[in-house]
XYZ file of C-alpha atoms in Angstrom:
504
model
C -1.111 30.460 -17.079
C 2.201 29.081 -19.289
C 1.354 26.642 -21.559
C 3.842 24.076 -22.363
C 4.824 24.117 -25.997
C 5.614 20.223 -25.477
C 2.992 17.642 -27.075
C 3.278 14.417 -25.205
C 2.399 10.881 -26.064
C 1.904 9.930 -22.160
C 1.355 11.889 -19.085
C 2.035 9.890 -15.802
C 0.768 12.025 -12.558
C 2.624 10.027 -9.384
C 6.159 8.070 -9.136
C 4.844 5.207 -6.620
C 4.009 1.687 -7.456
C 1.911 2.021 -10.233
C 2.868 5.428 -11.446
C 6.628 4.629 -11.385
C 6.464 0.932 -12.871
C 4.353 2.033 -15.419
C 7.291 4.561 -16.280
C 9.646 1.829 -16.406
C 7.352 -0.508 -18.734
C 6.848 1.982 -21.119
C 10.162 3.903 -21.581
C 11.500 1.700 -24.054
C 8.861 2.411 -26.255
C 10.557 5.745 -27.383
C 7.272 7.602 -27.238
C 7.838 11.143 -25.462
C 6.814 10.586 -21.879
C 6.330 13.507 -19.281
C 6.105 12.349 -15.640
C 4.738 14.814 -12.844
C 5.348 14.214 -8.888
C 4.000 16.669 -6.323
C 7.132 16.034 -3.927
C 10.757 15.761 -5.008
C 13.892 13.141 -4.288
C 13.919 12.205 -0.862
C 17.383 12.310 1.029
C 18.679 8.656 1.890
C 18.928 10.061 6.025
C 15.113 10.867 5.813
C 13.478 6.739 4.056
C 16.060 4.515 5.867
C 15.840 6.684 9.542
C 16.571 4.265 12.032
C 16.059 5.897 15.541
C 13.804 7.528 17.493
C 12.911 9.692 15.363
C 10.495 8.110 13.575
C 8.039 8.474 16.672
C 7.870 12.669 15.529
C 4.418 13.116 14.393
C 5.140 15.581 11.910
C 7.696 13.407 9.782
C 6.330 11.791 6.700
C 3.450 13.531 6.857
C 1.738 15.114 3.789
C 1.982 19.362 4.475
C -2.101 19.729 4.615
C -5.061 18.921 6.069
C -7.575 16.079 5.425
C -11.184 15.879 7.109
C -12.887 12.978 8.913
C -16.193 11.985 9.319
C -16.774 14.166 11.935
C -15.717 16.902 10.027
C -12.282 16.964 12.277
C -8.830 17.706 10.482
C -6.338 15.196 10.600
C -2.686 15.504 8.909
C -2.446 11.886 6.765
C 0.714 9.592 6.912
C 1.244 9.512 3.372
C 4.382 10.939 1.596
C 4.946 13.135 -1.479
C 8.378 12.198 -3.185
C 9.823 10.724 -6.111
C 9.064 6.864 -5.059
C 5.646 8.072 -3.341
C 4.881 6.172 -0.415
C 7.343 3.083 -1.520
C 9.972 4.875 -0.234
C 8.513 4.922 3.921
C 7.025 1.123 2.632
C 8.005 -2.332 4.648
C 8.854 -3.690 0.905
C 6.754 -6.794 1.988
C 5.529 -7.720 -1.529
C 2.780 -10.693 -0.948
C 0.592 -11.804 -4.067
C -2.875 -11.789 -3.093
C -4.189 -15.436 -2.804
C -6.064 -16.933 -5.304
C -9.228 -17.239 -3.611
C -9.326 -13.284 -2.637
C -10.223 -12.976 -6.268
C -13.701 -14.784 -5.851
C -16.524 -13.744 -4.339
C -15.778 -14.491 -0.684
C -18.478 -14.588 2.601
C -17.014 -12.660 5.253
C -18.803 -12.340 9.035
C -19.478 -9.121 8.059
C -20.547 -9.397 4.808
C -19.438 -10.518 1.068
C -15.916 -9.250 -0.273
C -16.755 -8.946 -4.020
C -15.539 -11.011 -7.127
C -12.678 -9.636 -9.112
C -13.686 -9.016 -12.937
C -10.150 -10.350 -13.592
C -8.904 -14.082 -11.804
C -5.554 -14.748 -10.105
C -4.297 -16.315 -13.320
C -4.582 -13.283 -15.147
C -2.544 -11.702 -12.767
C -0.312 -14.209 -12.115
C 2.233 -13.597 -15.103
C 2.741 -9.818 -13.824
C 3.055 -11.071 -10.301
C 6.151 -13.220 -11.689
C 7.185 -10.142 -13.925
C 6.884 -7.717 -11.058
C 8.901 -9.928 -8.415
C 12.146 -10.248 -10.416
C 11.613 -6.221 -11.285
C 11.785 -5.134 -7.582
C 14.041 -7.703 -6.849
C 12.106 -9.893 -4.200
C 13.297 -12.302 -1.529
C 11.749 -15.152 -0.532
C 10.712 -18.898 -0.179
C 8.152 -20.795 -2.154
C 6.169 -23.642 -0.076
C 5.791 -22.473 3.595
C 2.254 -21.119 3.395
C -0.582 -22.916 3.587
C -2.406 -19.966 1.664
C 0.699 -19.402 -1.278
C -1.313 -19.763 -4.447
C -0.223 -21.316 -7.392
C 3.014 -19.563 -9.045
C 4.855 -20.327 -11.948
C 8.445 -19.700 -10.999
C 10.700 -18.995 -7.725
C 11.114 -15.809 -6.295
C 13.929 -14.589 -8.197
C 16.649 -13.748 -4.589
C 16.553 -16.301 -1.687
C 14.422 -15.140 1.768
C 16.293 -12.937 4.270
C 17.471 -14.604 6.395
C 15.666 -14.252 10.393
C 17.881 -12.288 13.075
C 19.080 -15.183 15.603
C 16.273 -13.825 18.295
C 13.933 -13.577 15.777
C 14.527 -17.448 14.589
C 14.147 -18.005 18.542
C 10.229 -16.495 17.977
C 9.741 -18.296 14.712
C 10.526 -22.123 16.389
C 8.501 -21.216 18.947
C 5.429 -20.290 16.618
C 5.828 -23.543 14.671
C 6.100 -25.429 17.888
C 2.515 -24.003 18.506
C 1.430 -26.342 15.189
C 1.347 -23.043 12.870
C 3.596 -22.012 9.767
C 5.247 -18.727 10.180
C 7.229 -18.047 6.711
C 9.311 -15.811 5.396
C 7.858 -12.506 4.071
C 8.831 -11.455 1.003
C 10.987 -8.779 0.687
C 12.103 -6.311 -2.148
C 14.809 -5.529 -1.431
C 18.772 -3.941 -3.265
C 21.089 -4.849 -0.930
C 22.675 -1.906 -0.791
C 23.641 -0.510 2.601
C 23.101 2.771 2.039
C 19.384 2.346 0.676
C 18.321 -1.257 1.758
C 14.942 -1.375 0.214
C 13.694 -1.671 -3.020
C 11.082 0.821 -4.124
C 9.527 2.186 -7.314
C 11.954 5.280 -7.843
C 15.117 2.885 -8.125
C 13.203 -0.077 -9.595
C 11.127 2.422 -12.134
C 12.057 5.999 -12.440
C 15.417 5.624 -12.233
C 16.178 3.056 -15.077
C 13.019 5.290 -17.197
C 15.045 8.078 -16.895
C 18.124 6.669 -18.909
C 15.910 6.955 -21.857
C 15.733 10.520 -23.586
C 12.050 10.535 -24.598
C 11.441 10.277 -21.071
C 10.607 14.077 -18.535
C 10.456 13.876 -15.159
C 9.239 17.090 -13.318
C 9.291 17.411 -9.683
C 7.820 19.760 -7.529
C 4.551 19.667 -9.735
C 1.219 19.467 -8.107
C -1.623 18.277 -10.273
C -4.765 20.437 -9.592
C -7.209 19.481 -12.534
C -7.626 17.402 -15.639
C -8.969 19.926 -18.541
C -11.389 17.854 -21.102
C -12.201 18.767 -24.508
C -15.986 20.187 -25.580
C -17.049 16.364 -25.788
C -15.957 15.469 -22.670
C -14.770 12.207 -24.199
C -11.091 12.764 -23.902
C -8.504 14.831 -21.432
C -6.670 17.039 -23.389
C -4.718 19.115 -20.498
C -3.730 18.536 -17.076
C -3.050 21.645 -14.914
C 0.266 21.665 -13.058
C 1.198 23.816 -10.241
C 4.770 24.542 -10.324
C 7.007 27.229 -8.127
C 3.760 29.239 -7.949
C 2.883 28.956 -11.287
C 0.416 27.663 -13.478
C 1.199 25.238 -16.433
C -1.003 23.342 -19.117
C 0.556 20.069 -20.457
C -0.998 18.319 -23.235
C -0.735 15.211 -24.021
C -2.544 11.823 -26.090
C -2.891 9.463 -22.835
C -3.333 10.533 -19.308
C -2.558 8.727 -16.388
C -3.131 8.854 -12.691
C -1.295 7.068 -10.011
C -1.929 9.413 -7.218
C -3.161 7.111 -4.252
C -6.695 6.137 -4.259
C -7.538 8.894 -2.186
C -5.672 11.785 -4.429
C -6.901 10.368 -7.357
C -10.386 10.277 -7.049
C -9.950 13.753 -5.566
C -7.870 14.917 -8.411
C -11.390 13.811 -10.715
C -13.876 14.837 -8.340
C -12.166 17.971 -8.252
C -11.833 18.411 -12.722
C -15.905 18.343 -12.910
C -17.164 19.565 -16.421
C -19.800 20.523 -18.739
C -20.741 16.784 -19.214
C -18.829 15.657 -16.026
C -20.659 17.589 -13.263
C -19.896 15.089 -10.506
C -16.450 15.211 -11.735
C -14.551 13.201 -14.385
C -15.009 9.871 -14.967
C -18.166 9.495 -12.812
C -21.195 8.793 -14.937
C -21.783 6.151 -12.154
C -21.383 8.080 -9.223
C -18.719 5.816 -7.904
C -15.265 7.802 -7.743
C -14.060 8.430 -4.621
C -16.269 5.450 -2.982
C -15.839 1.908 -1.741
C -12.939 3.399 -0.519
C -11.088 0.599 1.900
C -7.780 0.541 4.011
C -7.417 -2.502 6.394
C -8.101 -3.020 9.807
C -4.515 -2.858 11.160
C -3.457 -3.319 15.081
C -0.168 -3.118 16.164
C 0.436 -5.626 19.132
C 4.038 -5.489 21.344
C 5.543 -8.144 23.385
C 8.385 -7.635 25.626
C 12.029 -9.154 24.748
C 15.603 -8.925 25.591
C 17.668 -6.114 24.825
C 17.856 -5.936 20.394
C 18.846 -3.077 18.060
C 15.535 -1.766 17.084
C 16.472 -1.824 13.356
C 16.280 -5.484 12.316
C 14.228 -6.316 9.084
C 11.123 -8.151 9.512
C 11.091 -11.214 8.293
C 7.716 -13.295 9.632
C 4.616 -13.627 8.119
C 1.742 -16.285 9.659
C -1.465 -17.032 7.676
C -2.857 -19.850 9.380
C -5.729 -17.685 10.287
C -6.190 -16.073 6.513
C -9.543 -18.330 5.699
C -10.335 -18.271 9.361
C -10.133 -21.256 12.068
C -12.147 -24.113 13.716
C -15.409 -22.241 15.224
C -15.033 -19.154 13.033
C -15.338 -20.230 9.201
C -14.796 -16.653 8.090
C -11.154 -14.842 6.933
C -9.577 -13.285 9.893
C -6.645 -12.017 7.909
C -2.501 -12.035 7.816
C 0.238 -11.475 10.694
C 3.638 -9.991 10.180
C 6.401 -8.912 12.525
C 7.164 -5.109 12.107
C 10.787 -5.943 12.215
C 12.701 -2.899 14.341
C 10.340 -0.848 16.184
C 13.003 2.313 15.574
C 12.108 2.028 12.053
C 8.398 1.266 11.260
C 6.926 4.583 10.472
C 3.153 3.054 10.559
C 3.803 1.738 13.654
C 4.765 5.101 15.074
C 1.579 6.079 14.539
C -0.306 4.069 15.983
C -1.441 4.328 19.741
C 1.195 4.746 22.008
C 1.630 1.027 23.130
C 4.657 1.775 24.276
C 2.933 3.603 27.302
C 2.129 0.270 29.203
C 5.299 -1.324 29.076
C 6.674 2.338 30.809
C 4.905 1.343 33.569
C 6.501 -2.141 33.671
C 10.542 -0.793 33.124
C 10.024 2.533 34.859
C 12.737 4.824 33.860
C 12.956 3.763 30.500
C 12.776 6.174 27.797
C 11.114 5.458 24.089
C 14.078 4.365 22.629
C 14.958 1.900 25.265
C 11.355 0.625 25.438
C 11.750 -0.121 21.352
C 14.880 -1.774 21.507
C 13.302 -4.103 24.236
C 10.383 -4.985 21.922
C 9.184 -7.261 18.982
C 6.418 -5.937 17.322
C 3.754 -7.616 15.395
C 1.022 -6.104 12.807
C -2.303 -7.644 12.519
C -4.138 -6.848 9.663
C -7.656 -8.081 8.242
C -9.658 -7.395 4.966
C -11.992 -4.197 5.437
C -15.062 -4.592 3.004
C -16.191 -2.059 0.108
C -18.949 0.255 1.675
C -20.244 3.277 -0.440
C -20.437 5.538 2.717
C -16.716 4.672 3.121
C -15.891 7.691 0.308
C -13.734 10.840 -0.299
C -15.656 13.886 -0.588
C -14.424 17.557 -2.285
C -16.233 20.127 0.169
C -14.925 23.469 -1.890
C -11.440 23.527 -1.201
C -11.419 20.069 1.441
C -10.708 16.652 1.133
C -12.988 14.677 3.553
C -12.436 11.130 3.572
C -15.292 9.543 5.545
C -14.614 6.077 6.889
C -16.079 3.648 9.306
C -13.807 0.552 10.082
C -16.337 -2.430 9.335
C -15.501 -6.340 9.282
C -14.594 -5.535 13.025
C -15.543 -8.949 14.449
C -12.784 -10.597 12.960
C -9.840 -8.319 13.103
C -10.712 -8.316 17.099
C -10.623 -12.159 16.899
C -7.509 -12.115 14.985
C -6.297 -9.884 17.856
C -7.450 -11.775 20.809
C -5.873 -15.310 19.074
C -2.788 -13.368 18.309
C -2.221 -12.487 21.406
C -2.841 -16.008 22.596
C -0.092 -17.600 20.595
C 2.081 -15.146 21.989
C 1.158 -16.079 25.532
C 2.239 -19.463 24.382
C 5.035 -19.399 23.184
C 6.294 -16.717 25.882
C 5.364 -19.630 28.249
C 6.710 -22.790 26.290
C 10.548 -20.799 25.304
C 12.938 -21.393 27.158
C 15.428 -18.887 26.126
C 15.391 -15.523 27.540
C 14.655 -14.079 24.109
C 11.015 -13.142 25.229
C 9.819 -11.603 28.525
C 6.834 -13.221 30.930
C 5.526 -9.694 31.173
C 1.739 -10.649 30.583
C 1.235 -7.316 29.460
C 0.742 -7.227 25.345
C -0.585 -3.655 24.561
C -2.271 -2.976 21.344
C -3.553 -0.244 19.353
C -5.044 0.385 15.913
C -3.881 2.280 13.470
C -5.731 5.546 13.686
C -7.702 7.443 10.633
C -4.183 9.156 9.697
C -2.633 6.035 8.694
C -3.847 5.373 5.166
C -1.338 2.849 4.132
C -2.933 -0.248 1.834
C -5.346 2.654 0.588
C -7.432 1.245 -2.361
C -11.287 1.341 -3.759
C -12.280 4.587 -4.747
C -12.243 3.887 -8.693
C -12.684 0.048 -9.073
C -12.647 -1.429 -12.151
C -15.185 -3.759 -13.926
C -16.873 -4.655 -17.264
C -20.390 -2.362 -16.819
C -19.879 1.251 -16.507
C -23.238 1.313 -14.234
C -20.998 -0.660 -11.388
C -17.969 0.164 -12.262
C -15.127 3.727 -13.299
C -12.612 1.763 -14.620
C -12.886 -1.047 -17.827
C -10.085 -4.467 -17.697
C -7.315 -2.228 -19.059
C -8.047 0.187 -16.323
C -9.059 3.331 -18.762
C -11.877 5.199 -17.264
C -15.139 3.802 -18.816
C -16.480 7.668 -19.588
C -13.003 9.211 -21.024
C -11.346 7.222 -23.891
C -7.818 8.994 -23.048
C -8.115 8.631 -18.961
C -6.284 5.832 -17.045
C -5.840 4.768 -13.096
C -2.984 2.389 -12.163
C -2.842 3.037 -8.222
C -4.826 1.130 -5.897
C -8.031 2.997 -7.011
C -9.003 -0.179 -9.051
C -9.665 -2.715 -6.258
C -13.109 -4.248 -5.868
C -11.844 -5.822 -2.937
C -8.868 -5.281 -0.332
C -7.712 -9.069 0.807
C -6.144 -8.904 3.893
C -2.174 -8.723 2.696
C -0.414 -5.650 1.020
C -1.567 -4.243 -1.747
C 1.608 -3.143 -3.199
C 2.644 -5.938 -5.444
C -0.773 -6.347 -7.214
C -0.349 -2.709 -7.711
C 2.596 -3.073 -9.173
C 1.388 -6.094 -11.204
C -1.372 -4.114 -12.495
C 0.433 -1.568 -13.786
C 2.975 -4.152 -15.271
C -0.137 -5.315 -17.060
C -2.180 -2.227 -18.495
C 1.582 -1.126 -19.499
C 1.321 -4.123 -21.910
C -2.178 -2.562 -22.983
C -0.681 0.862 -23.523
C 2.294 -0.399 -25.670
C -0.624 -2.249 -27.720
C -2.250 1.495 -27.826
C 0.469 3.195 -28.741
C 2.066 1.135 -31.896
């Protein structure tokens, strides 16, 4: 084992949204920062792929093996890089609404109250859209909560067929709005995303290490077990010890809480940070179905650019949240979509002949996606050397709603448009994203005032470990039904704020 002769002030483990905008807020402070990623740069040809490509199984997929409930092995979607999984994002960036920080009856069951209110957010949500450079429109949603400035870019602008679909929706008496987008308007590298909006500019300051091909396998604590005081790299086959005053994770939920489950100790048994036997569950990803409706001939790569949440809270007959709609933009370049069932196969049957890439580029895609709610059997488990994430999709009810109404409005407006923009196929195949996909993953370390309840305190430090901080999407009590990434990114906007406070 080498140990590192460095002493650091703050150790960041993960470059995504919270790992790498946490970079970025603190590098001005001049303290001596080390950042670790597991992965390394990723080549422009590989995040902005825009064929057929992106249907391959094996890309942006993480080189091991998960388990599922059923004890089967599944290779996750998930992506180890400089950027994390921001670079293979959408770079939708939607503020949860106001009300998805209260307590909120569900048909299945109560999504939790936030320790923490939309207001206290709110500042970092403004802070966080002007970082990552988001486009969009204030005052088409029904559901936009309160904000206290524009979005700092205008909204993208809808492809011409796509403005076709969009006047048809509204015809239907609904809002579809503009999603908003980060985005850098370069053409080379379209999309914003935490390596060029954090690491990047962090880097420019000297106090600041990144290393790259460094795997994180344990957090070391000290005879007290109050405080970390190594973490264990992996590194070209070798061993490392880094020290440092402040540790932080921003793995993914689901690395994360392994990463602790996985550094048990003396005091720490059940693994770091878990006096209250709750890292690892709650752990939630929504209910996502991808739903396809013919159209004429397009390029596949378009952005998306529609969001409809007329059905967030729920509708006449169903007074329970059903959840958010988006269009996937280009079906040649939606990795998540990829994954899912092949939808595609229906449609072959319809345009015999056709191959995959002709069947995409005769598409529009939509996602639907509803709120899953916090479960403790919904967990990741450390079986010796396996990671077994257990999950059982619950809330059901109304994503299959959502689903079935979805696919009603699209019936309608395929019937009602006149222009040759969509197809009178009557076919609109659907399938959910399967176990592999764990986009939007959040839960497994949620933060809260008790330590009985709760792994996390406010500022996100780990209740049990003075030195020990999570700024991924571990900290959720509660998944609302749009992306997680901005809140993420919020978040760790905010407990930067705390650390500069710790560090002075």
């Amino acid at each position: 084992m080498i140990i590192d002769d460095q002493h650091y002030d703050v150790i960041i483990v993960g470059t995504g949204a919270g790992g790498g905008t946490l970079a970025y807020k603190l590098a001005p402070t001049g303290k001596k920062i080390l950042i670790l990623e597991r992965g390394d740069f990723m080549p422009l040809e590989e995040q902005n792929r825009s064929n057929v490509d992106v249907f391959k199984k094996e890309r942006y997929h993480a080189p091991e093996q998960w388990y599922d409930n059923a004890g089967e092995p599944f290779s996750p979607q998930t992506n180890y890089s400089v950027g994390g999984n921001t670079k293979i994002y959408s770079a939708a960036l939607l503020r949860m609404r106001d009300r998805d920080f209260e307590a909120i009856t569900h048909e299945a069951g109560i999504s939790p109250e936030w320790p923490l209110k939309y207001k206290d957010f709110e500042p970092y949500y403004t802070e966080a859209e002007q970082l990552y450079k988001v486009h969009g429109q204030v005052g088409d949603d029904p559901t936009e909560p309160p904000r206290s400035g524009d979005y700092p870019y205008p909204a993208v602008s809808h492809e011409p067929e796509i403005q076709v679909v969009v006047d048809a929706i509204a015809q239907q008496g609904l809002h579809p709005t503009t999603i908003p987008l980060a985005l850098t308007r370069q053409t080379d590298d379209p999309t914003n995303d935490s390596e060029v909006s954090g690491i990047v500019p962090a880097l420019k300051f000297a106090s600041v290490t990144l290393k790259t091909g460094a795997k994180v396998v344990g957090l070391h604590a000290n005879p007290s077990g109050k405080e970390v005081k190594a973490v264990e790299v992996e590194i070209s086959g070798q061993t490392y010890l880094f020290f440092g005053d402040i540790v932080v994770l921003s793995c993914g939920a689901i690395n994360s809480a392994a990463l602790l489950l996985r550094s048990a100790h003396d005091i720490h048994p059940n693994g770091l940070a878990n006096s209250s036997g709750l890292v690892g569950r709650n752990f939630m990803k929504h209910l996502m179905t991808a739903i396809v409706q013919l159209s004429a001939p397009n390029s596949g790569k378009f952005q998306r650019s529609i969001s409809v949440n007329d059905f967030y809270w729920g509708e006449e007959g169903f007074p329970y949240p059903m959840g958010h709609i988006q269009n996937t933009g280009g079906l040649l370049q939606d990795i998540i979509f990829a994954e899912s069932p092949p939808v595609l196969s229906l449609f072959a049957k319809v345009l015999p002949g056709f191959g995959l890439q002709q069947l995409a580029t005769r598409s529009i895609g939509w996602w639907v996606q509803t709120e899953d709610l916090p479960s403790l059997d919904n967990q990741v488990r450390i079986v010796g050397n396996k990671l077994h994430l257990d999950y059982t999709p619950n809330n059901t009810e109304a994503h299959e709603r959502l689903v079935y109404r979805w696919t009603e409005v699209l019936k309608a407006i395929e019937k009602n448009t006149k222009q040759t923009v969509l197809q009178r196929s009557g076919l609109h195949p659907h399938g959910e994203a399967p176990i592999q996909v764990v986009a939007h993953q959040c839960g497994t370390c949620r933060f809260g005032e008790n330590s009985a309840d709760s792994v996390l305190n406010l500022n996100c430090r780990a209740h049990d470990i003075d030195n020990l901080y999570v700024v991924d999407g571990s900290f959720f009590p509660s998944n609302a039904s749009v992306s997680p990434a901005l809140t993420i990114i919020a978040n760790a906007l905010r407990v930067g704020d705390h650390l500069i406070e710790r560090l002075k």
